[in-house]
XYZ file of C-alpha atoms in Angstrom:
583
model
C 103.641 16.581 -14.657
C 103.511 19.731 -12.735
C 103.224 17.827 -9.698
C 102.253 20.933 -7.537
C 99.295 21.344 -9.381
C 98.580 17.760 -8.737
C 99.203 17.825 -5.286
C 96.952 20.683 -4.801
C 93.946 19.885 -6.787
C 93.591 16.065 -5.691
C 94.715 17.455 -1.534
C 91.521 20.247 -2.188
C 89.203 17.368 -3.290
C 89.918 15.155 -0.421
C 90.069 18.130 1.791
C 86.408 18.985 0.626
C 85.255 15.334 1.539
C 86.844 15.199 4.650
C 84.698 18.860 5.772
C 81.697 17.137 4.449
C 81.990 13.653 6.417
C 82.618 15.404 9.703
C 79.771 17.808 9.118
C 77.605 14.696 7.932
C 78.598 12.773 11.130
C 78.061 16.123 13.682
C 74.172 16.301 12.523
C 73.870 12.168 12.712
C 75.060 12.449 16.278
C 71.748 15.237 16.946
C 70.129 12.306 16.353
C 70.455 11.211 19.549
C 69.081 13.856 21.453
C 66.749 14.575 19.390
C 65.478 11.033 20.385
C 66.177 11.414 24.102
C 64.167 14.578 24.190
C 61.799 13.236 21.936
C 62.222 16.441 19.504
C 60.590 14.783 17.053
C 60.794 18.110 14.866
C 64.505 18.767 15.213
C 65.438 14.961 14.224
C 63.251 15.858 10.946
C 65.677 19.321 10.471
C 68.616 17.094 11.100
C 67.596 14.731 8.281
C 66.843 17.424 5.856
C 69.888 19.250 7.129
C 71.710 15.958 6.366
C 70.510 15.477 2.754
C 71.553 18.676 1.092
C 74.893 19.029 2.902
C 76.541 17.214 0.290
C 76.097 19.240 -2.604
C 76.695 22.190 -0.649
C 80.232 20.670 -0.137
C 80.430 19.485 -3.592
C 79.756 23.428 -5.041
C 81.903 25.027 -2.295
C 85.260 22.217 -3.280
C 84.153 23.670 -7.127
C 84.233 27.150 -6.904
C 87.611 26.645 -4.486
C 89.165 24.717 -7.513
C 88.273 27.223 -10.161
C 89.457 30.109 -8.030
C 92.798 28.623 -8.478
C 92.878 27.348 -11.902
C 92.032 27.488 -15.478
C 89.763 24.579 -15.685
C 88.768 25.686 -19.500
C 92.364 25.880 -20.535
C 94.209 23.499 -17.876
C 94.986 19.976 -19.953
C 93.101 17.312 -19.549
C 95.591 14.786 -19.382
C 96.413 16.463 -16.268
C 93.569 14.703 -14.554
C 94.715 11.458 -14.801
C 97.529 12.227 -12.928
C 95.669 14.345 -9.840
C 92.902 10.435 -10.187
C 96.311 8.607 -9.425
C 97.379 10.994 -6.227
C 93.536 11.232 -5.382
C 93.968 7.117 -4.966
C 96.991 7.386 -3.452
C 95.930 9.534 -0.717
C 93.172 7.140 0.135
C 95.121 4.519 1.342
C 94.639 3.254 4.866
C 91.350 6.046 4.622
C 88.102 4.818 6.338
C 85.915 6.022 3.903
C 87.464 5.603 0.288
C 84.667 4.456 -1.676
C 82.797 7.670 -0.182
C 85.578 10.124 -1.056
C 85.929 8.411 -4.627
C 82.378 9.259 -5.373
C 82.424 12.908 -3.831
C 86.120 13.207 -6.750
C 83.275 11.787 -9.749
C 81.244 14.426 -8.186
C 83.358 17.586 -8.199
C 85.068 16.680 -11.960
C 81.874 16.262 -13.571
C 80.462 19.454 -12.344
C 83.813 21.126 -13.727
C 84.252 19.300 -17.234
C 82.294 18.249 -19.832
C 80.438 14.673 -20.045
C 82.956 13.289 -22.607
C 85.898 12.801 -19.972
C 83.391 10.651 -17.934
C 85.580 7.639 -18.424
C 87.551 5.604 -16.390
C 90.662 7.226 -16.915
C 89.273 10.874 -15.244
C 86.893 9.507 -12.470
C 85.902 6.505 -10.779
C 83.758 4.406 -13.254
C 85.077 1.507 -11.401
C 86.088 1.202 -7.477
C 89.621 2.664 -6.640
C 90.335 1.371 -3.659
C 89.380 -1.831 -1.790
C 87.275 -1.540 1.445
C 86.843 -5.179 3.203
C 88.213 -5.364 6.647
C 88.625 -1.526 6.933
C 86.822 -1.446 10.536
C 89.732 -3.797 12.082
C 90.782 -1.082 14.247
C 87.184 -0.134 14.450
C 85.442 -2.711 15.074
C 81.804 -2.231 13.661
C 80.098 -4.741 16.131
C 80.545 -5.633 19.327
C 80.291 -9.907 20.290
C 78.472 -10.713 23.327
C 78.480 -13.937 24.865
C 76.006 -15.480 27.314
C 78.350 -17.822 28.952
C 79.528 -15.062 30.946
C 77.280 -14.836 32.584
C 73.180 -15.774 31.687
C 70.947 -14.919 28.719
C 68.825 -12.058 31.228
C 72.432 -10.885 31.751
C 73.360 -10.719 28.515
C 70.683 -8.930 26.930
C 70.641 -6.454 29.696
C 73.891 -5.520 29.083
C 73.262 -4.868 25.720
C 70.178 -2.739 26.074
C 72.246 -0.589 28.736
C 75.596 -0.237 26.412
C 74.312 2.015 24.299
C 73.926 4.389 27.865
C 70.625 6.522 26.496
C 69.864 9.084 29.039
C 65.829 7.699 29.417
C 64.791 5.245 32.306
C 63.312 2.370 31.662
C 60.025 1.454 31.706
C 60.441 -2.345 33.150
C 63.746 -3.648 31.407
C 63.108 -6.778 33.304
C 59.750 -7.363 31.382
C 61.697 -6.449 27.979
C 64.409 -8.875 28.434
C 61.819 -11.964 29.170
C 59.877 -10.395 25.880
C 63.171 -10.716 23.715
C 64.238 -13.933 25.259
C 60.683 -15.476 24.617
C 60.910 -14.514 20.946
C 64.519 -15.353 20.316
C 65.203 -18.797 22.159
C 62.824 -20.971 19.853
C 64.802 -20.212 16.887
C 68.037 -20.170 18.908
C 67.198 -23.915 19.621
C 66.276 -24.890 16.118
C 69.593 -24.404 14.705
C 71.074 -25.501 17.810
C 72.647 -29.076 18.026
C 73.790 -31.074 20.993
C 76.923 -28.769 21.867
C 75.320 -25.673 20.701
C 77.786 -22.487 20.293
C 76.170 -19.242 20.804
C 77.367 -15.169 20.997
C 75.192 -12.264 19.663
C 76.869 -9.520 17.743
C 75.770 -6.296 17.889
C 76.186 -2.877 15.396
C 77.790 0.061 17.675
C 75.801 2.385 17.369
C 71.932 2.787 17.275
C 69.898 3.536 14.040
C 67.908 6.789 14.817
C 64.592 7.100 12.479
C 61.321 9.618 13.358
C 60.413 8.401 16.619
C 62.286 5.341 17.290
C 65.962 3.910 17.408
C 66.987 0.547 16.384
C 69.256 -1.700 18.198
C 70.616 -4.161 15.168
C 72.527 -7.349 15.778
C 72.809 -10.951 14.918
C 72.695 -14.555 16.878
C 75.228 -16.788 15.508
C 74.484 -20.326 16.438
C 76.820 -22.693 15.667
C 77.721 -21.626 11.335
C 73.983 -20.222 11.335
C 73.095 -16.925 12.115
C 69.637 -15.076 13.374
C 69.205 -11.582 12.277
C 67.276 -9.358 14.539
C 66.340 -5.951 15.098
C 64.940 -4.323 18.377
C 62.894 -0.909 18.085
C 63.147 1.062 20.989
C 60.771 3.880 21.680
C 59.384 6.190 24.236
C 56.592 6.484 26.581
C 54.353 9.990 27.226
C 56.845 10.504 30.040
C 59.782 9.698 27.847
C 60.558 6.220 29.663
C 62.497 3.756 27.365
C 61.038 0.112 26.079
C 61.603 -2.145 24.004
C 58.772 -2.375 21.160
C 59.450 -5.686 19.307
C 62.230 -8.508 18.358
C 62.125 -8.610 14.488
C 63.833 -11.976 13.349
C 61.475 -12.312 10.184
C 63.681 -11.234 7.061
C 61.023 -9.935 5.594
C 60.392 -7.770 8.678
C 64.073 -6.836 8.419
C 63.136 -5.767 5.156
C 60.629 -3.294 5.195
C 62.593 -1.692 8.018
C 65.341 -0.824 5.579
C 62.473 -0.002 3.019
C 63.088 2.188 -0.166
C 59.872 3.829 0.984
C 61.363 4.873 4.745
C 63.240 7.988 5.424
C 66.863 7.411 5.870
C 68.291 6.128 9.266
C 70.423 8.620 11.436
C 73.625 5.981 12.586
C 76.975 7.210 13.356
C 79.845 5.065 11.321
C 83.543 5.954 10.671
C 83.501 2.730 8.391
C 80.271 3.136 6.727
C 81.722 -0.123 4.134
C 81.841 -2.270 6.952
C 78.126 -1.343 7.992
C 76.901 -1.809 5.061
C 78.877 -5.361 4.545
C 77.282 -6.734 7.978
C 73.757 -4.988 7.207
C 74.254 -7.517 3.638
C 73.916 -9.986 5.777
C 70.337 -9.411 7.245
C 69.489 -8.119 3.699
C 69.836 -10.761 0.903
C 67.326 -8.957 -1.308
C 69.255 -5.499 -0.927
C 72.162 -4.425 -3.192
C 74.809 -2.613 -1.342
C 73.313 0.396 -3.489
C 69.947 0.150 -1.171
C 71.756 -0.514 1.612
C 74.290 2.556 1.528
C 71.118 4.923 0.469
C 69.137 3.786 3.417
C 71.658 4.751 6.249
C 72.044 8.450 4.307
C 74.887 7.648 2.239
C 72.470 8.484 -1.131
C 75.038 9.628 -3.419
C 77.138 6.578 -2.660
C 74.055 4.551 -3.647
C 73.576 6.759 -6.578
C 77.391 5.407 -7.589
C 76.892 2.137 -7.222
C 73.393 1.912 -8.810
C 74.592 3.540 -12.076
C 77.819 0.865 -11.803
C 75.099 -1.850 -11.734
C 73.598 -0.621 -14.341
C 76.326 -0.492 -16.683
C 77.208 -3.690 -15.791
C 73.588 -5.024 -16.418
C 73.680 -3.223 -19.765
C 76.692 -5.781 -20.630
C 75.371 -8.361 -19.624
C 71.956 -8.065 -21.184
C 69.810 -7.637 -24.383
C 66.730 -6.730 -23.891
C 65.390 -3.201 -25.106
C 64.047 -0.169 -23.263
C 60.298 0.286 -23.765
C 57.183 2.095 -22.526
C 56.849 1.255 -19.280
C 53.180 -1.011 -18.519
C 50.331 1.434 -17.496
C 48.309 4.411 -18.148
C 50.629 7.092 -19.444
C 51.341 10.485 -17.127
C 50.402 14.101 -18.363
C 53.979 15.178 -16.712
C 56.232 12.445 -16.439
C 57.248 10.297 -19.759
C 58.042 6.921 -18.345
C 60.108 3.784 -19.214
C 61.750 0.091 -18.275
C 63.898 -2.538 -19.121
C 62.376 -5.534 -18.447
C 65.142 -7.264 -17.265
C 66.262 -4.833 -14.924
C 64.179 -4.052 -11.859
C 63.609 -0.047 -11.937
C 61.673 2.579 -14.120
C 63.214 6.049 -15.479
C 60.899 8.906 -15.214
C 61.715 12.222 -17.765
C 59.700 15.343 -17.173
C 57.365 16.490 -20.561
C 58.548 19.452 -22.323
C 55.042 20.725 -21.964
C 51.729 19.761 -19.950
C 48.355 19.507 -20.854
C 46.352 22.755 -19.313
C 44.609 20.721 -16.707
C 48.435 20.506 -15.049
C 48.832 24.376 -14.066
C 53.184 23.653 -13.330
C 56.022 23.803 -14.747
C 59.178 21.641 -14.680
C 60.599 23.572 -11.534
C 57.509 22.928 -9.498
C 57.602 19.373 -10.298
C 61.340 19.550 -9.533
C 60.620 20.996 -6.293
C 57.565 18.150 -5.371
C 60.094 15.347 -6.006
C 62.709 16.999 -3.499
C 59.699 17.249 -1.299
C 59.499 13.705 -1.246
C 63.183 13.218 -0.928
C 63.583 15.354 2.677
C 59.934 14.583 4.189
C 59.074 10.949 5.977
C 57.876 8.302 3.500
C 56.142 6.527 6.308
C 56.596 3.632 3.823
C 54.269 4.919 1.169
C 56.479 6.821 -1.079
C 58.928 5.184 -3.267
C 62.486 6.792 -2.841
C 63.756 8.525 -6.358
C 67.296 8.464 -7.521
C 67.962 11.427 -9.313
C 70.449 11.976 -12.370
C 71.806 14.364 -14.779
C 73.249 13.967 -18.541
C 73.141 9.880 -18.280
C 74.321 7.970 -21.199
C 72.330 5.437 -22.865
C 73.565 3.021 -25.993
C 70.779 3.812 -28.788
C 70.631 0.916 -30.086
C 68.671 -0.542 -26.468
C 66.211 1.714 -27.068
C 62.623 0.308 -28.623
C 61.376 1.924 -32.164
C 58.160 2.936 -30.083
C 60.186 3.690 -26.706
C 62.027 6.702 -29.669
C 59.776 7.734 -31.153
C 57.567 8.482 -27.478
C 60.678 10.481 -26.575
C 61.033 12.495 -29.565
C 57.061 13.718 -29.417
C 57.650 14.670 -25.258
C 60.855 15.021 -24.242
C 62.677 16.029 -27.371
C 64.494 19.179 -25.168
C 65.674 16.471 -22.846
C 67.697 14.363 -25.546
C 70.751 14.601 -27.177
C 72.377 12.388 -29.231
C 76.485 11.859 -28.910
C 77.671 9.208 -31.149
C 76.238 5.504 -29.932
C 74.672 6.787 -27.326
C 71.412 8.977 -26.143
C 72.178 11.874 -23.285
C 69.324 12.418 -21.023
C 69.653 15.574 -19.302
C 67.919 15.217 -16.083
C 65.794 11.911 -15.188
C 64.345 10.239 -12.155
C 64.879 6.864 -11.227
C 62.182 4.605 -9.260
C 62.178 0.966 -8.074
C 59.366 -0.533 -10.571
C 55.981 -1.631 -9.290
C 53.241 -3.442 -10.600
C 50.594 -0.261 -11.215
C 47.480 -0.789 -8.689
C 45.056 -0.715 -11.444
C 46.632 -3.495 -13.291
C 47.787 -5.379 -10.312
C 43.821 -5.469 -9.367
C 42.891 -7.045 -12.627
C 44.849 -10.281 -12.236
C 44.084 -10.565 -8.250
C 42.942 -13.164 -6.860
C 39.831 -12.627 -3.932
C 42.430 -12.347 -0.885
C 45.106 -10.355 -2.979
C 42.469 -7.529 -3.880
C 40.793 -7.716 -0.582
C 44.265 -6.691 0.646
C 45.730 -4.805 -2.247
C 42.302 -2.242 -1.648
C 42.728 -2.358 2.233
C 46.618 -1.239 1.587
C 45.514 1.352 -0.652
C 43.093 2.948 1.811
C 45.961 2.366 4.799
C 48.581 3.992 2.318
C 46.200 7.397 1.974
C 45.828 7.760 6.038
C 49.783 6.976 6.528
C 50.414 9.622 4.120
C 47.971 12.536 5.309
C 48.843 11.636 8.904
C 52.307 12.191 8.405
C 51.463 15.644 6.452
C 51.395 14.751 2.682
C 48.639 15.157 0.588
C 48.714 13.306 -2.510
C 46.548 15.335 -4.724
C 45.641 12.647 -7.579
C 44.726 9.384 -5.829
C 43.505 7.452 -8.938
C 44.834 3.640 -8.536
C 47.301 4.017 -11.235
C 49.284 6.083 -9.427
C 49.890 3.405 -6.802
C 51.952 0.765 -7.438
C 52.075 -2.566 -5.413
C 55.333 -3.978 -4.040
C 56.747 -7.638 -3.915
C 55.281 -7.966 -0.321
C 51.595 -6.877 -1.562
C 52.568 -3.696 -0.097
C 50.614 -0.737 -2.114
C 53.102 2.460 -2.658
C 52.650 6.060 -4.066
C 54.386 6.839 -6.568
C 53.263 9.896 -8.612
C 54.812 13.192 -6.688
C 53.955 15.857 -9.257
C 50.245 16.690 -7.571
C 51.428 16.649 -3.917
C 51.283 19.501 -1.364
C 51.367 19.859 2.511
C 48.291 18.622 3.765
C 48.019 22.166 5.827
C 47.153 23.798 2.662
C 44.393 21.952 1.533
C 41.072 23.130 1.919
C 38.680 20.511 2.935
C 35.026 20.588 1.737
C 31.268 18.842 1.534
C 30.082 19.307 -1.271
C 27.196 21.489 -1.722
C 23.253 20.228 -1.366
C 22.006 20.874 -4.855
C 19.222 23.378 -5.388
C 17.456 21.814 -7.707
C 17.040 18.660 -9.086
C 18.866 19.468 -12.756
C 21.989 20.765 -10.467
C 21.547 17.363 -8.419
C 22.092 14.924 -12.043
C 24.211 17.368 -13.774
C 27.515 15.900 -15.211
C 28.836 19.245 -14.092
C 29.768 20.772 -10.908
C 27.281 23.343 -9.956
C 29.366 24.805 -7.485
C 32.755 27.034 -7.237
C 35.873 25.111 -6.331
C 39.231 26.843 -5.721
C 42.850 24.483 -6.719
C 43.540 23.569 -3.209
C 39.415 22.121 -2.722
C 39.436 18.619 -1.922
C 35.752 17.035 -1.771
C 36.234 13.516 0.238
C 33.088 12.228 -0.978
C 34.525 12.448 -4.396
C 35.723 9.029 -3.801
C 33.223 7.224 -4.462
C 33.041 9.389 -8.384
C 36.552 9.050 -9.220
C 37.757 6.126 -7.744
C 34.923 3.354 -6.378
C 33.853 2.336 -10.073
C 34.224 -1.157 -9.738
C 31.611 -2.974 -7.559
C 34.138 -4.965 -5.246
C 36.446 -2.652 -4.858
C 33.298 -0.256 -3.708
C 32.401 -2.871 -1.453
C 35.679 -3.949 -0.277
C 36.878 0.341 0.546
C 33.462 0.917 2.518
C 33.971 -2.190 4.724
C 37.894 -1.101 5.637
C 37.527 3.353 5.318
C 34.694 4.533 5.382
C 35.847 7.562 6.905
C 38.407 8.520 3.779
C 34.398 9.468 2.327
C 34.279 12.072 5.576
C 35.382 15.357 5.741
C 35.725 15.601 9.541
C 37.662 12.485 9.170
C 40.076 14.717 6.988
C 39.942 17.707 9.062
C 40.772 16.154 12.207
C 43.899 14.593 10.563
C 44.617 17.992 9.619
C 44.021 19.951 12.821
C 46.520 16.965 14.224
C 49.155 17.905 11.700
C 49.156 21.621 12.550
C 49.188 21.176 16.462
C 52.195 18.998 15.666
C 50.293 15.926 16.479
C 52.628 12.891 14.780
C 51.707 9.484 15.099
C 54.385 6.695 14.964
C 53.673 4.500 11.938
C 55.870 1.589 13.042
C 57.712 0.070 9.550
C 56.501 -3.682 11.100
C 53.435 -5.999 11.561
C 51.004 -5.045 14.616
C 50.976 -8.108 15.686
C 54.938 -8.372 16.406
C 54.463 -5.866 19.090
C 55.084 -6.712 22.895
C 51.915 -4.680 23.710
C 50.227 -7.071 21.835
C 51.261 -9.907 23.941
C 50.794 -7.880 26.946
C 47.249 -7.579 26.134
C 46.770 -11.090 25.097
C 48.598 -12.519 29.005
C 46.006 -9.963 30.353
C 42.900 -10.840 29.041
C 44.098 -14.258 30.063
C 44.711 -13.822 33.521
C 41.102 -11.762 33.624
């Protein structure tokens, strides 16, 4: 073993992560600031910042490697030995399974897919990572016996020490004690036992931070997140008290931007945010505090072992089929796998790198929780024999430049993968009265959240919406988006005459970036109820000045706060209610 070789190579790997976890912590602490100064633009640079750093780091540990060596000619045995040291040198580390994933990255961008095995990277975890915050501790306990539950939370709110006043903390505290006690008291028993424990740092997302913690009563335990946000003159209070777990949920959304939150021991975040998260995999959990690639790793180790474990086949997935995007499912497993088409029909003027380019779009703008987060993957290996006869042959006829077949298994050489939904169109023919009533409300709501935080969707036909588990109605196809500053927003024309007026054609020039809001009710309203059931909730989507004043907001930099929770769990809610009482 030429053991300096070794030594080098696995010590320039780790080296690389290390440069890339200090630089990814630096811009998650701007986050802060950002907040305090309500710089609502630079958090939105930080998290874009954030995003590509890694592969930036990945390229620049690549190109130092090949400087150095013969990576064409240097034996491949070789790398099982610089795997061993790489493990080796990750003992007592903070962030192993991190640096494990950023070693798969760098050796697959250097060799060939055939030496992704388990013997050359990290197929399966290295290294162990429970209890690796014991000199770090993760959360902080608080306990209201010293002193009383007012106490208590106040210290809380003020440990953090942001640099904004409050607006009335008092007020706050009764607010989160109000919530909080009833269900305190429920699992309490006659000699109740109570502390609250409380993440470190703050979670740092568009215009709000997150104070995250749990009650444990007695062996039960009360999840709870506080949003804290800022007034016009940049005073602090707190929002809400979110205890529901479904709440909790769409919080840590697949559809939210990723949360700015400073960790040296981002496994032991992620095993106490488990806890508030039942329905999340540690894969969602890791991707939603900005650790993507991480989630990426353990996804695809899901996968694999869902593949084992299952027999199902791949198919088509359910729904009208794309122009751009050839689409598919296992059944049994809860995602879809989108392929870009070879070639487009002529109605699609792009090409593969412009769709490319609309999908990283998505990726680095806010989601407002109406655009399903993509995972996105190069040369992945699929057994052949899962695939459907109808699933194969749809491949062959659109993505045939995509495929390639190595032994047992199908290569695909660049894919996207989406949590699955149930399309809008087909969700609405199964509905019951108060499921479409809501499903067409959410649609209309997911449209405004979406233009008001700058995206245009371009092609708003219901397939392309999907609904979620909660009834929640998502976006999902990226490939006609665009800035919602570069749309041109129109009336359409008065007709001249009265054969322009019934024509089945246009009788007027349109340019690419035209939108005509009263083409609604043409494209989309063709269904009675669902006519009925738009008009009665948004109207205005059929207005152009509607439109044009969201835009004018946009470009003056006018953002509104689309809070990732119910209405009615707002404080200002309550407020409102105690004052109409007292009136």
């Amino acid at each position: 073993m030429n053991e300096e070789l070794v030594d080098m190579v696995s010590g320039s790997i780790l080296y690389g992560f290390s440069r890339h976890f200090k630089r990814f912590n630096e811009i998650t602490r701007e986050a802060r600031g950002c907040f305090e100064t309500a710089d609502w633009d630079g958090e939105g640079l930080a998290q874009k910042k954030r995003i590509f750093l890694y592969d930036e780091r990945v390229t620049e540990t690549v190109q130092y490697i090949r400087e150095r060596i013969d990576v064409t000619e240097t034996d491949k045995v070789i790398w099982q030995d610089i795997k061993r040291q790489y493990m080796w040198k990750l003992y007592d580390h903070s962030q192993p399974e991190l640096a494990e994933s950023f070693y798969n990255s760098v050796f697959c961008r250097l060799f060939d897919r055939k030496y992704f095995n388990n013997k050359h990277i990290f197929v399966k975890p290295g290294t162990a990572v429970d209890f690796l915050d014991m000199e770090d501790p993760t959360y902080v306990a608080w306990y209201p016996e010293d002193s009383s539950m007012q106490e208590c939370f106040r210290n809380i709110l003020n440990s953090f020490e942001l640099q904004n006043r409050w607006q009335d903390i008092d007020r706050d505290i009764e607010s989160i004690i109000e919530t909080i006690s009833p269900l305190i008291e429920t699992n309490s028993r006659s000699l109740p036992y109570l502390h609250f424990e409380v993440i470190s740092s703050l979670f740092y997302r568009n215009k709000a931070t997150y104070l995250v913690g749990r009650a444990v009563v007695n062996q039960s335990q009360i999840p709870f997140v506080i949003p804290l946000l800022l007034d016009k003159s940049r005073k602090l209070y707190v929002d809400a008290i979110l205890t529901d777990s479904q709440d909790i949920a769409l919080i840590f959304s697949f559809t939210r931007s990723y949360f700015m939150v400073s960790t040296e021991v981002p496994s032991a975040l992620v095993t106490f945010l488990s806890t508030m998260l039942p329905t999340r995999s540690h894969a969602d959990i890791y991707t939603s505090i900005g650790f993507q690639k991480q989630g990426k790793t353990l996804f695809y180790r899901e996968f694999l072992h869902h593949l084992q474990h299952s027999r199902d086949k791949l198919i088509i997935a359910p729904g009208i089929k794309g122009m751009v995007m050839t689409v598919f499912t296992l059944p049994s497993y809860p995602f879809v796998f989108k392929i870009i088409n070879d070639s487009f029909p002529p109605q699609k003027n792009m090409d593969r790198a412009t769709v490319k380019q609309k999908y990283q779009m998505v990726k680095t703008h806010d989601r407002v929780g109406r655009m399903a987060d993509t995972l996105e993957f190069s040369h992945v290996a699929f057994p052949v024999d899962r695939f459907s006869d109808d699933l194969l042959k749809e491949l062959r006829m659109t993505v045939p430049s995509s495929l390639t077949i190595d032994g047992e298994n199908i290569i695909i050489r660049h894919l996207y993968i989406e949590r699955r939904l149930v399309p809008l169109n087909i969700y609405l023919e199964s509905a019951n009265e108060r499921e479409y009533d809501r499903a067409v409300r959410s649609y209309g709501n997911a449209i405004k959240d979406m233009i008001g935080a700058g995206i245009f969707p371009g092609d708003m036909l219901l397939k392309n919406f999907g609904v979620t588990r909660h009834g929640r109605v998502i976006f999902y196809d990226y490939d006609e988006i665009r800035s919602i500053a570069e749309i041109r927003i129109r009336k359409i024309p008065q007709a001249r005459f009265d054969e322009e007026e019934y024509s089945a054609e246009i009788w007027y020039e349109t340019e690419e970036r035209d939108f005509f809001p009263e083409q609604f009710e043409r494209f989309v309203m063709n269904h009675p109820e669902f006519r009925r059931i738009f008009l009665d909730y948004h109207p205005d989507l059929l207005d152009p000045g509607y439109w044009k004043k969201v835009q004018n907001d946009f470009n003056n930099k006018v953002r509104p706060h689309i809070f990732p929770y119910r209405e009615e769990k707002r404080f200002a809610n309550r407020f409102k209610e105690r004052h109409v009482e007292k009136g």
